[in-house]
Amino acid sequence: MEVVVRRSARRKKTVQARMVDGVLEVAIPGHMSEAEEEHWVNVMEQRFERQRSTETVDLPGRTKALSKRYDLPMPSSVIWSERQRTLWGSCTPASGRIRIATRVAGYPDWVLDYVLLHELAHLVVPNHSDSFWDLVNRYPKAAQARGYLEAKSDGR
C-alpha cells in the first residue's frame, strides 16, 4: 500500500488517515519522532487493511446460512466492530445483536464461521454451559477453530 505522510505544525496530538485515490494519507503532528511516525503509519495501514477485508465478507449472508444450517435464530443485527480489542465477537441476547471483531475478517472462513456460530449459540444459551457447547460443537471444525484463535491470542 502506498503511503504519504503529511506533517503539520498545527496538529498537536491526533493522528488521522484517509484513503485518497488508492494512496493512504497519514497526517501526524510535526513534532513526532521518526519512530512514532513509523508506529502510527503501521497502525493506520493495519486499520485500512482490516477495513478492506471486512468489505469483501458478506457478514449478513454468512450469518443467515449458518443460522439456517445449524437451526439457530437469526440475530436482529450482525456488524463488524473495530472496538473489540480482546474479544473475537460478542452477543447481546436480549436485543439479538452480534458484533464481530474486524480482525476476524482476515482469518480463514472456517474460523469466521466458528466465531459467528459461537455468537449465534448465545442467542439460545446466554452462558457457556454444557448445553451451549453442545450447540457450538455441532460445527465440525470447532476444535480446530478454537486452536487457531488460541494461537492468535498468545501474547495479548
PDB file of C-alpha atoms in Angstrom, residues 72-141:
ATOM      1  CA  LEU A  72     -30.236 -21.260  15.260  1.00  0.00           C
ATOM      2  CA  PRO A  73     -32.155 -17.972  15.424  1.00  0.00           C
ATOM      3  CA  MET A  74     -31.162 -15.040  13.231  1.00  0.00           C
ATOM      4  CA  PRO A  75     -29.777 -12.046  15.113  1.00  0.00           C
ATOM      5  CA  SER A  76     -31.505  -8.676  14.843  1.00  0.00           C
ATOM      6  CA  SER A  77     -28.183  -7.328  13.556  1.00  0.00           C
ATOM      7  CA  VAL A  78     -24.663  -8.540  12.907  1.00  0.00           C
ATOM      8  CA  ILE A  79     -21.899  -5.992  12.399  1.00  0.00           C
ATOM      9  CA  TRP A  80     -18.127  -5.635  12.325  1.00  0.00           C
ATOM     10  CA  SER A  81     -16.661  -3.889  15.359  1.00  0.00           C
ATOM     11  CA  GLU A  82     -13.336  -2.089  15.368  1.00  0.00           C
ATOM     12  CA  ARG A  83     -13.713  -1.582  19.122  1.00  0.00           C
ATOM     13  CA  GLN A  84     -13.377  -5.264  20.066  1.00  0.00           C
ATOM     14  CA  ARG A  85      -9.747  -5.462  21.150  1.00  0.00           C
ATOM     15  CA  THR A  86      -9.773  -8.625  23.263  1.00  0.00           C
ATOM     16  CA  LEU A  87     -12.904 -10.475  22.137  1.00  0.00           C
ATOM     17  CA  TRP A  88     -13.429 -12.222  18.804  1.00  0.00           C
ATOM     18  CA  GLY A  89     -17.122 -11.482  18.956  1.00  0.00           C
ATOM     19  CA  SER A  90     -19.899 -10.600  21.339  1.00  0.00           C
ATOM     20  CA  CYS A  91     -23.627 -11.103  21.573  1.00  0.00           C
ATOM     21  CA  THR A  92     -26.382  -9.312  23.443  1.00  0.00           C
ATOM     22  CA  PRO A  93     -29.087 -11.991  23.686  1.00  0.00           C
ATOM     23  CA  ALA A  94     -31.774  -9.567  24.914  1.00  0.00           C
ATOM     24  CA  SER A  95     -31.510  -7.409  21.786  1.00  0.00           C
ATOM     25  CA  GLY A  96     -30.255 -10.116  19.437  1.00  0.00           C
ATOM     26  CA  ARG A  97     -27.238  -8.046  18.371  1.00  0.00           C
ATOM     27  CA  ILE A  98     -23.959  -9.670  17.368  1.00  0.00           C
ATOM     28  CA  ARG A  99     -20.652  -7.853  16.907  1.00  0.00           C
ATOM     29  CA  ILE A 100     -17.612  -9.464  15.302  1.00  0.00           C
ATOM     30  CA  ALA A 101     -14.088  -8.059  15.691  1.00  0.00           C
ATOM     31  CA  THR A 102     -12.814  -6.683  12.390  1.00  0.00           C
ATOM     32  CA  ARG A 103      -9.547  -8.618  12.715  1.00  0.00           C
ATOM     33  CA  VAL A 104     -11.519 -11.856  12.274  1.00  0.00           C
ATOM     34  CA  ALA A 105     -12.265 -10.813   8.661  1.00  0.00           C
ATOM     35  CA  GLY A 106      -8.671 -11.654   7.775  1.00  0.00           C
ATOM     36  CA  TYR A 107      -8.861 -15.152   9.271  1.00  0.00           C
ATOM     37  CA  PRO A 108      -9.807 -18.276   7.306  1.00  0.00           C
ATOM     38  CA  ASP A 109     -13.520 -18.662   6.511  1.00  0.00           C
ATOM     39  CA  TRP A 110     -13.895 -21.685   8.793  1.00  0.00           C
ATOM     40  CA  VAL A 111     -12.643 -19.588  11.746  1.00  0.00           C
ATOM     41  CA  LEU A 112     -15.035 -16.729  10.949  1.00  0.00           C
ATOM     42  CA  ASP A 113     -17.863 -19.270  10.704  1.00  0.00           C
ATOM     43  CA  TYR A 114     -16.928 -20.673  14.113  1.00  0.00           C
ATOM     44  CA  VAL A 115     -16.957 -17.201  15.712  1.00  0.00           C
ATOM     45  CA  LEU A 116     -20.340 -16.454  14.126  1.00  0.00           C
ATOM     46  CA  LEU A 117     -21.745 -19.811  15.243  1.00  0.00           C
ATOM     47  CA  HIS A 118     -20.430 -19.243  18.775  1.00  0.00           C
ATOM     48  CA  GLU A 119     -22.287 -15.928  18.938  1.00  0.00           C
ATOM     49  CA  LEU A 120     -25.440 -17.377  17.324  1.00  0.00           C
ATOM     50  CA  ALA A 121     -25.457 -20.077  20.008  1.00  0.00           C
ATOM     51  CA  HIS A 122     -25.556 -17.317  22.637  1.00  0.00           C
ATOM     52  CA  LEU A 123     -28.944 -16.269  21.245  1.00  0.00           C
ATOM     53  CA  VAL A 124     -30.217 -19.626  22.536  1.00  0.00           C
ATOM     54  CA  VAL A 125     -27.992 -20.133  25.600  1.00  0.00           C
ATOM     55  CA  PRO A 126     -26.566 -16.887  27.022  1.00  0.00           C
ATOM     56  CA  ASN A 127     -23.781 -18.579  29.013  1.00  0.00           C
ATOM     57  CA  HIS A 128     -21.033 -21.146  28.423  1.00  0.00           C
ATOM     58  CA  SER A 129     -22.863 -24.113  29.952  1.00  0.00           C
ATOM     59  CA  ASP A 130     -22.708 -27.657  28.587  1.00  0.00           C
ATOM     60  CA  SER A 131     -25.851 -27.037  26.534  1.00  0.00           C
ATOM     61  CA  PHE A 132     -24.155 -24.029  24.918  1.00  0.00           C
ATOM     62  CA  TRP A 133     -21.065 -26.072  23.993  1.00  0.00           C
ATOM     63  CA  ASP A 134     -23.302 -28.847  22.649  1.00  0.00           C
ATOM     64  CA  LEU A 135     -24.701 -26.318  20.155  1.00  0.00           C
ATOM     65  CA  VAL A 136     -21.285 -24.919  19.218  1.00  0.00           C
ATOM     66  CA  ASN A 137     -19.617 -28.318  18.901  1.00  0.00           C
ATOM     67  CA  ARG A 138     -22.028 -29.331  16.147  1.00  0.00           C
ATOM     68  CA  TYR A 139     -19.682 -27.297  13.928  1.00  0.00           C
ATOM     69  CA  PRO A 140     -17.221 -29.867  12.518  1.00  0.00           C
ATOM     70  CA  LYS A 141     -14.186 -27.583  12.799  1.00  0.00           C
TER      71      LYS A 141
END
